[in-house]
Tab-separated table of C-alpha atoms in Angstrom:
chain	number	residue	atom	x	y	z
A	1	MET	CA	-12.611	68.576	54.598
A	2	CYS	CA	-16.170	69.340	55.723
A	3	GLN	CA	-17.556	72.812	56.538
A	4	GLU	CA	-20.990	74.093	57.592
A	5	MET	CA	-22.444	76.822	55.409
A	6	ASN	CA	-25.949	78.130	56.117
A	7	GLY	CA	-26.976	74.840	57.820
A	8	ILE	CA	-25.562	72.701	55.019
A	9	ILE	CA	-22.608	70.465	55.470
A	10	GLY	CA	-20.268	70.510	52.416
A	11	CYS	CA	-17.538	68.054	51.796
A	12	VAL	CA	-14.665	69.012	49.671
A	13	ARG	CA	-12.817	66.194	48.011
A	14	ARG	CA	-9.120	65.943	48.570
A	15	HIS	CA	-6.803	63.645	46.709
A	16	THR	CA	-7.030	60.902	49.231
A	17	CYS	CA	-8.704	57.693	49.844
A	18	GLY	CA	-9.867	56.689	53.294
A	19	ARG	CA	-12.751	55.499	55.433
A	20	MET	CA	-15.059	57.957	56.925
A	21	LYS	CA	-14.764	58.877	60.586
A	22	LYS	CA	-17.723	59.699	62.752
A	23	ASP	CA	-16.784	63.350	62.581
A	24	GLY	CA	-16.947	63.432	58.788
A	25	PHE	CA	-13.172	63.517	58.184
A	26	PRO	CA	-11.318	60.722	56.477
A	27	ARG	CA	-9.117	58.267	58.271
A	28	ALA	CA	-5.639	57.474	57.257
A	29	ILE	CA	-5.126	56.384	53.682
A	30	ASP	CA	-4.653	52.783	54.524
A	31	GLN	CA	-7.836	52.422	56.501
A	32	GLY	CA	-10.495	52.542	53.823
A	33	ALA	CA	-11.626	53.608	50.421
A	34	TYR	CA	-14.267	56.236	51.181
A	35	THR	CA	-14.160	60.053	51.676
A	36	CYS	CA	-16.548	62.668	52.844
A	37	GLU	CA	-18.297	63.638	49.593
A	38	ALA	CA	-21.906	64.355	50.278
A	39	ILE	CA	-24.332	67.239	50.597
A	40	ASN	CA	-27.418	66.597	52.647
A	41	VAL	CA	-29.893	69.290	53.315
A	42	LYS	CA	-30.920	67.461	56.499
A	43	GLY	CA	-27.450	67.657	57.902
A	44	ARG	CA	-26.430	64.000	57.366
A	45	VAL	CA	-23.275	62.958	55.949
A	46	LEU	CA	-23.247	60.109	53.326
A	47	ALA	CA	-20.191	58.153	52.372
A	48	THR	CA	-19.430	57.809	48.676
A	49	PRO	CA	-16.507	55.934	47.140
A	50	ASP	CA	-13.598	58.136	46.257
A	51	CYS	CA	-11.735	55.305	44.459
A	52	ILE	CA	-12.997	52.502	42.205
A	53	VAL	CA	-11.554	49.310	43.417
A	54	ARG	CA	-11.304	46.741	40.567
A	55	ILE	CA	-10.515	43.180	41.472
A	56	VAL	CA	-8.612	41.557	38.701
A	57	THR	CA	-8.136	37.777	38.801
A	58	ILE	CA	-4.770	36.819	37.453
A	59	PRO	CA	-5.131	33.509	35.709
A	60	ALA	CA	-2.759	30.772	36.764
A	61	PRO	CA	-0.181	29.984	34.131
A	62	GLU	CA	-1.222	27.160	31.816
A	63	PRO	CA	0.618	23.926	32.188
A	64	PRO	CA	3.156	23.281	29.425
A	65	ARG	CA	1.604	21.421	26.419
A	66	PRO	CA	2.849	17.932	25.767
A	67	PRO	CA	5.090	17.629	22.756
A	68	PRO	CA	3.293	16.737	19.510
A	69	GLN	CA	3.133	13.028	18.968
A	70	PRO	CA	5.057	11.979	15.844
A	71	GLN	CA	2.755	11.228	12.980
A	72	ILE	CA	2.739	7.472	12.085
A	73	ARG	CA	3.785	6.796	8.556
A	74	CYS	CA	2.592	3.543	7.141
A	75	ASP	CA	5.277	1.519	5.295
A	76	HIS	CA	4.001	1.053	1.679
A	77	ARG	CA	5.611	-2.267	1.473
A	78	GLY	CA	3.649	-3.780	4.308
A	79	ALA	CA	0.525	-1.570	4.760
A	80	ALA	CA	-2.755	-2.205	3.056
A	81	SER	CA	-3.335	1.557	3.051
A	82	PRO	CA	-0.896	4.486	3.212
A	83	TYR	CA	-2.985	6.160	5.904
A	84	PRO	CA	-3.638	5.135	9.659
A	85	ASP	CA	-7.117	4.233	10.689
A	86	ARG	CA	-9.162	6.248	13.197
A	87	SER	CA	-7.295	4.657	16.100
A	88	GLY	CA	-3.921	5.825	14.605
A	89	ALA	CA	-2.773	2.331	13.700
A	90	CYS	CA	-1.627	1.351	10.224
A	91	PRO	CA	-3.612	-1.452	8.517
A	92	CYS	CA	-1.076	-4.154	7.785
A	93	LYS	CA	-1.156	-6.858	5.178
A	94	PRO	CA	-1.748	-10.428	6.495
A	95	LEU	CA	1.916	-11.374	7.061
A	96	VAL	CA	3.051	-7.979	8.360
A	97	THR	CA	2.979	-6.437	11.831
A	98	GLY	CA	4.269	-3.467	13.779
A	99	PRO	CA	2.841	0.122	14.254
A	100	SER	CA	4.004	1.161	10.857
A	101	CYS	CA	3.730	-2.290	9.194
A	102	THR	CA	7.505	-2.731	8.976
A	103	ASP	CA	7.922	-6.209	10.448
A	104	CYS	CA	7.285	-9.695	9.009
A	105	ARG	CA	5.318	-12.019	11.195
A	106	PRO	CA	6.989	-15.129	12.573
A	107	GLY	CA	7.300	-17.812	9.853
A	108	SER	CA	7.528	-15.179	7.106
A	109	PHE	CA	10.237	-13.004	5.619
A	110	HIS	CA	11.283	-10.559	2.849
A	111	LEU	CA	9.098	-7.415	3.319
A	112	SER	CA	8.100	-6.335	-0.231
A	113	GLU	CA	5.428	-4.216	-1.882
A	114	LYS	CA	5.178	-6.819	-4.578
A	115	ALA	CA	4.330	-9.546	-2.150
A	116	PRO	CA	0.535	-9.884	-2.085
A	117	GLN	CA	0.605	-10.518	1.745
A	118	GLY	CA	3.427	-8.056	2.463
A	119	CYS	CA	5.971	-10.788	3.311
A	120	LEU	CA	6.664	-14.162	1.923
A	121	LYS	CA	5.632	-17.229	3.879
A	122	CYS	CA	8.656	-19.307	4.674
A	123	PHE	CA	8.320	-22.554	2.690
A	124	CYS	CA	11.325	-24.897	3.068
A	125	PHE	CA	9.706	-28.273	2.303
A	126	GLY	CA	8.992	-28.843	6.023
A	127	VAL	CA	12.650	-28.451	7.108
A	128	THR	CA	12.287	-25.125	8.881
A	129	ASP	CA	9.881	-22.053	9.145
A	130	GLN	CA	12.777	-19.626	9.592
A	131	CYS	CA	13.866	-17.988	6.297
A	132	ARG	CA	15.769	-14.913	5.273
A	133	SER	CA	16.342	-13.182	1.869
A	134	SER	CA	19.184	-14.378	-0.224
A	135	SER	CA	21.818	-12.116	-1.693
A	136	TRP	CA	21.705	-13.932	-4.973
A	137	TYR	CA	20.376	-12.197	-8.121
A	138	ARG	CA	18.730	-13.386	-11.357
A	139	THR	CA	20.122	-13.468	-14.804
A	140	GLU	CA	18.030	-13.087	-17.926
A	141	ASP	CA	17.612	-16.012	-20.320
A	142	ARG	CA	16.437	-15.281	-23.868
A	143	LEU	CA	15.322	-17.222	-26.957
A	144	MET	CA	16.673	-15.488	-30.076
A	145	PHE	CA	15.445	-17.895	-32.789
A	146	ALA	CA	18.328	-17.041	-35.066
A	147	GLY	CA	17.738	-19.756	-37.719
A	148	SER	CA	16.904	-22.293	-35.104
A	149	SER	CA	13.958	-23.283	-32.826
A	150	GLU	CA	16.421	-23.591	-29.945
A	151	GLY	CA	14.632	-26.656	-28.759
A	152	VAL	CA	11.082	-25.137	-28.762
A	153	MET	CA	8.358	-27.554	-29.940
A	154	LEU	CA	4.624	-27.287	-30.572
A	155	SER	CA	2.311	-29.564	-28.563
A	156	ASP	CA	-1.100	-29.749	-26.951
A	157	ILE	CA	-1.552	-29.091	-23.304
A	158	GLU	CA	-1.227	-32.706	-22.326
A	159	GLU	CA	1.991	-32.879	-24.392
A	160	ARG	CA	0.839	-36.021	-26.156
A	161	ASP	CA	0.846	-34.440	-29.686
A	162	VAL	CA	4.316	-32.930	-30.245
A	163	ASP	CA	5.280	-31.215	-33.450
A	164	ARG	CA	9.038	-30.638	-33.885
A	165	ASP	CA	10.698	-27.900	-35.917
A	166	THR	CA	10.277	-29.451	-39.368
A	167	ARG	CA	7.691	-26.797	-40.496
A	168	PHE	CA	8.840	-23.817	-38.533
A	169	ASP	CA	9.741	-20.545	-40.318
A	170	TYR	CA	12.622	-18.379	-39.275
A	171	SER	CA	12.309	-15.571	-41.837
A	172	ARG	CA	11.111	-13.020	-39.205
A	173	SER	CA	14.019	-12.203	-37.051
A	174	GLY	CA	13.443	-12.996	-33.389
A	175	PHE	CA	10.253	-14.931	-34.034
A	176	LEU	CA	9.553	-18.680	-34.367
A	177	THR	CA	6.684	-18.999	-36.845
A	178	TYR	CA	4.328	-21.969	-37.486
A	179	PRO	CA	3.003	-21.015	-40.986
A	180	SER	CA	0.247	-23.614	-41.255
A	181	GLN	CA	-3.294	-23.781	-39.803
A	182	ILE	CA	-3.196	-25.138	-36.342
A	183	PRO	CA	-5.884	-27.757	-35.366
A	184	GLY	CA	-7.061	-27.501	-31.788
A	185	THR	CA	-5.281	-25.465	-29.149
A	186	LYS	CA	-1.556	-25.764	-29.303
A	187	TYR	CA	1.223	-24.545	-27.080
A	188	TRP	CA	4.878	-23.597	-27.488
A	189	ARG	CA	6.840	-26.009	-25.318
A	190	MET	CA	9.965	-24.443	-23.834
A	191	PRO	CA	13.298	-26.127	-24.065
A	192	GLN	CA	15.171	-28.043	-21.286
A	193	ARG	CA	17.284	-25.022	-20.144
A	194	PHE	CA	14.090	-23.448	-18.830
A	195	LEU	CA	13.239	-26.493	-16.722
A	196	GLY	CA	14.500	-28.171	-13.600
A	197	ASP	CA	15.176	-26.366	-10.340
A	198	LYS	CA	13.749	-22.860	-10.864
A	199	VAL	CA	13.026	-21.890	-7.189
A	200	THR	CA	15.199	-18.779	-7.646
A	201	SER	CA	12.827	-17.556	-10.332
A	202	TYR	CA	10.124	-16.898	-7.656
A	203	GLY	CA	9.382	-13.174	-7.600
A	204	GLY	CA	10.918	-12.670	-11.060
A	205	LYS	CA	9.124	-12.233	-14.267
A	206	MET	CA	8.599	-13.973	-17.589
A	207	GLU	CA	8.097	-11.811	-20.712
A	208	PHE	CA	7.255	-13.025	-24.197
A	209	GLU	CA	5.854	-11.548	-27.485
A	210	ILE	CA	3.216	-13.295	-29.430
A	211	MET	CA	1.611	-12.622	-32.817
A	212	TYR	CA	-0.947	-14.572	-34.921
A	213	SER	CA	-2.940	-14.333	-38.012
A	214	GLY	CA	-6.581	-15.489	-38.080
A	215	SER	CA	-10.095	-14.716	-36.907
A	216	GLY	CA	-12.936	-16.081	-34.863
A	217	SER	CA	-13.607	-16.460	-31.129
A	218	MET	CA	-10.797	-15.985	-28.709
A	219	SER	CA	-9.512	-19.096	-26.960
A	220	ARG	CA	-10.333	-19.540	-23.305
A	221	GLU	CA	-7.468	-21.806	-22.614
A	222	PRO	CA	-4.637	-20.685	-20.295
A	223	MET	CA	-2.022	-18.403	-21.757
A	224	VAL	CA	0.770	-20.143	-19.717
A	225	VAL	CA	0.946	-23.584	-18.076
A	226	ILE	CA	3.648	-24.805	-15.694
A	227	LYS	CA	4.043	-28.328	-14.379
A	228	GLY	CA	6.108	-29.866	-11.662
A	229	ASN	CA	5.963	-32.423	-8.871
A	230	GLN	CA	2.559	-33.648	-10.234
A	231	ILE	CA	1.145	-30.106	-9.869
A	232	VAL	CA	-0.270	-28.096	-12.783
A	233	LEU	CA	-0.722	-24.294	-12.568
A	234	ALA	CA	-2.174	-21.936	-15.188
A	235	HIS	CA	-2.035	-18.262	-15.937
A	236	HIS	CA	-4.941	-16.585	-17.724
A	237	VAL	CA	-4.921	-13.215	-19.603
A	238	HIS	CA	-8.277	-11.865	-18.547
A	239	ASN	CA	-8.308	-8.842	-20.870
A	240	GLN	CA	-7.070	-10.688	-23.879
A	241	GLU	CA	-9.920	-9.474	-26.120
A	242	GLN	CA	-8.607	-5.907	-25.630
A	243	ILE	CA	-4.911	-6.583	-26.088
A	244	LEU	CA	-4.745	-9.378	-28.678
A	245	SER	CA	-5.383	-8.703	-32.315
A	246	SER	CA	-4.558	-10.487	-35.550
A	247	ASP	CA	-1.225	-9.538	-37.112
A	248	ARG	CA	-0.205	-7.284	-34.248
A	249	PRO	CA	2.712	-8.159	-31.825
A	250	THR	CA	1.705	-8.198	-28.205
A	251	ILE	CA	4.030	-8.401	-25.256
A	252	ILE	CA	2.815	-10.436	-22.250
A	253	THR	CA	4.494	-10.052	-18.817
A	254	LEU	CA	3.949	-12.504	-16.093
A	255	GLU	CA	5.270	-12.008	-12.562
A	256	THR	CA	6.250	-15.260	-10.829
A	257	TYR	CA	4.051	-14.980	-7.733
A	258	GLU	CA	1.227	-17.343	-6.658
A	259	SER	CA	-1.175	-14.570	-7.246
A	260	SER	CA	-0.552	-14.912	-11.008
A	261	PHE	CA	-1.575	-18.549	-11.109
A	262	THR	CA	-4.486	-20.769	-10.526
A	263	GLN	CA	-5.060	-24.506	-10.536
A	264	LEU	CA	-6.646	-25.963	-13.605
A	265	ASN	CA	-9.998	-26.171	-11.771
A	266	GLY	CA	-9.812	-22.382	-11.162
A	267	ALA	CA	-8.854	-22.641	-7.483
A	268	PRO	CA	-6.227	-20.016	-6.393
A	269	ALA	CA	-2.645	-21.277	-6.259
A	270	THR	CA	-0.738	-21.099	-2.954
A	271	ARG	CA	2.862	-20.277	-2.384
A	272	GLU	CA	3.424	-23.909	-1.522
A	273	ASP	CA	1.968	-24.929	-4.874
A	274	LEU	CA	4.098	-22.655	-6.859
A	275	MET	CA	7.316	-23.515	-4.871
A	276	MET	CA	6.717	-27.222	-5.438
A	277	VAL	CA	6.347	-26.668	-9.165
A	278	LEU	CA	9.441	-24.471	-9.369
A	279	ALA	CA	11.517	-26.947	-7.356
A	280	ASP	CA	11.320	-29.360	-10.262
A	281	LEU	CA	9.827	-27.715	-13.280
A	282	ASP	CA	8.890	-30.472	-15.822
A	283	SER	CA	7.110	-28.280	-18.395
A	284	LEU	CA	6.674	-24.669	-19.462
A	285	LEU	CA	3.952	-24.006	-22.108
A	286	ILE	CA	2.999	-20.786	-23.779
A	287	ARG	CA	-0.249	-20.710	-25.903
A	288	ALA	CA	0.272	-20.758	-29.651
A	289	THR	CA	-3.416	-20.838	-30.649
A	290	HIS	CA	-5.463	-17.689	-29.911
A	291	VAL	CA	-8.532	-17.817	-32.188
A	292	ASP	CA	-10.703	-20.432	-33.901
A	293	HIS	CA	-9.558	-19.897	-37.405
A	294	GLN	CA	-5.877	-19.351	-37.122
A	295	TYR	CA	-3.380	-19.979	-39.918
A	296	SER	CA	-0.095	-18.872	-38.460
A	297	SER	CA	1.450	-18.236	-34.995
A	298	ARG	CA	4.655	-16.593	-33.870
């Protein structure tokens, strides 16, 4: 409400909000946001806000977030690395495919962490390229040497010079001992029961214990030689200087995969090479000579 006092117009605030009329009184509450609150010595009325109007922007609700993508886990059997690459894909071994490296490529089978390429290439002598794993299992065959050589002979790598069991010593249980100095590089030649069709031994292992007495430079000849179907493959023990020592028994374990073998010229063996040898194994040789000046071998 406004009143004139000594020529001065005074406006008394009321608890109302409204827009100023020409006569200095507020309009209805729904017609504005100003009241008559001004003192002017010249008799003018100024409008000042009676309410502070704050405009608040209410944000629109955020769209729902998409569900988290499942984290890809790389199958340790078929993946070259346990972790996905930057694109989120698992790096698979050569014969493996699938987002998580769980499937064998066409022409391969048997996903296994022991397979160098993740799966095995189907090799069926040209009959088919469709293979599946067998339900068969392997049995263990041992040589005990209980007073007998069990058919083991001593020969060179070409098997031309063969020494039978006339000079063998069986005094150490479980060992076959050749007690004399061995000229050249000789091999223990395995008996017939370890030969023939040995395809089912693929992926298995061969384990043997050797011991020798002697000194000199270590032999560079293969530790194991297998022959079959006019193919010769060799296995070398590359850290033999660290693991072989005179008069100390050493266990050698060989897994029957192509990655364990080379050709005699040093070229890598293929799965086809190894399968051809195992299909008709003619000879299995284990090195008996390990140093230059050797006078016994077990």
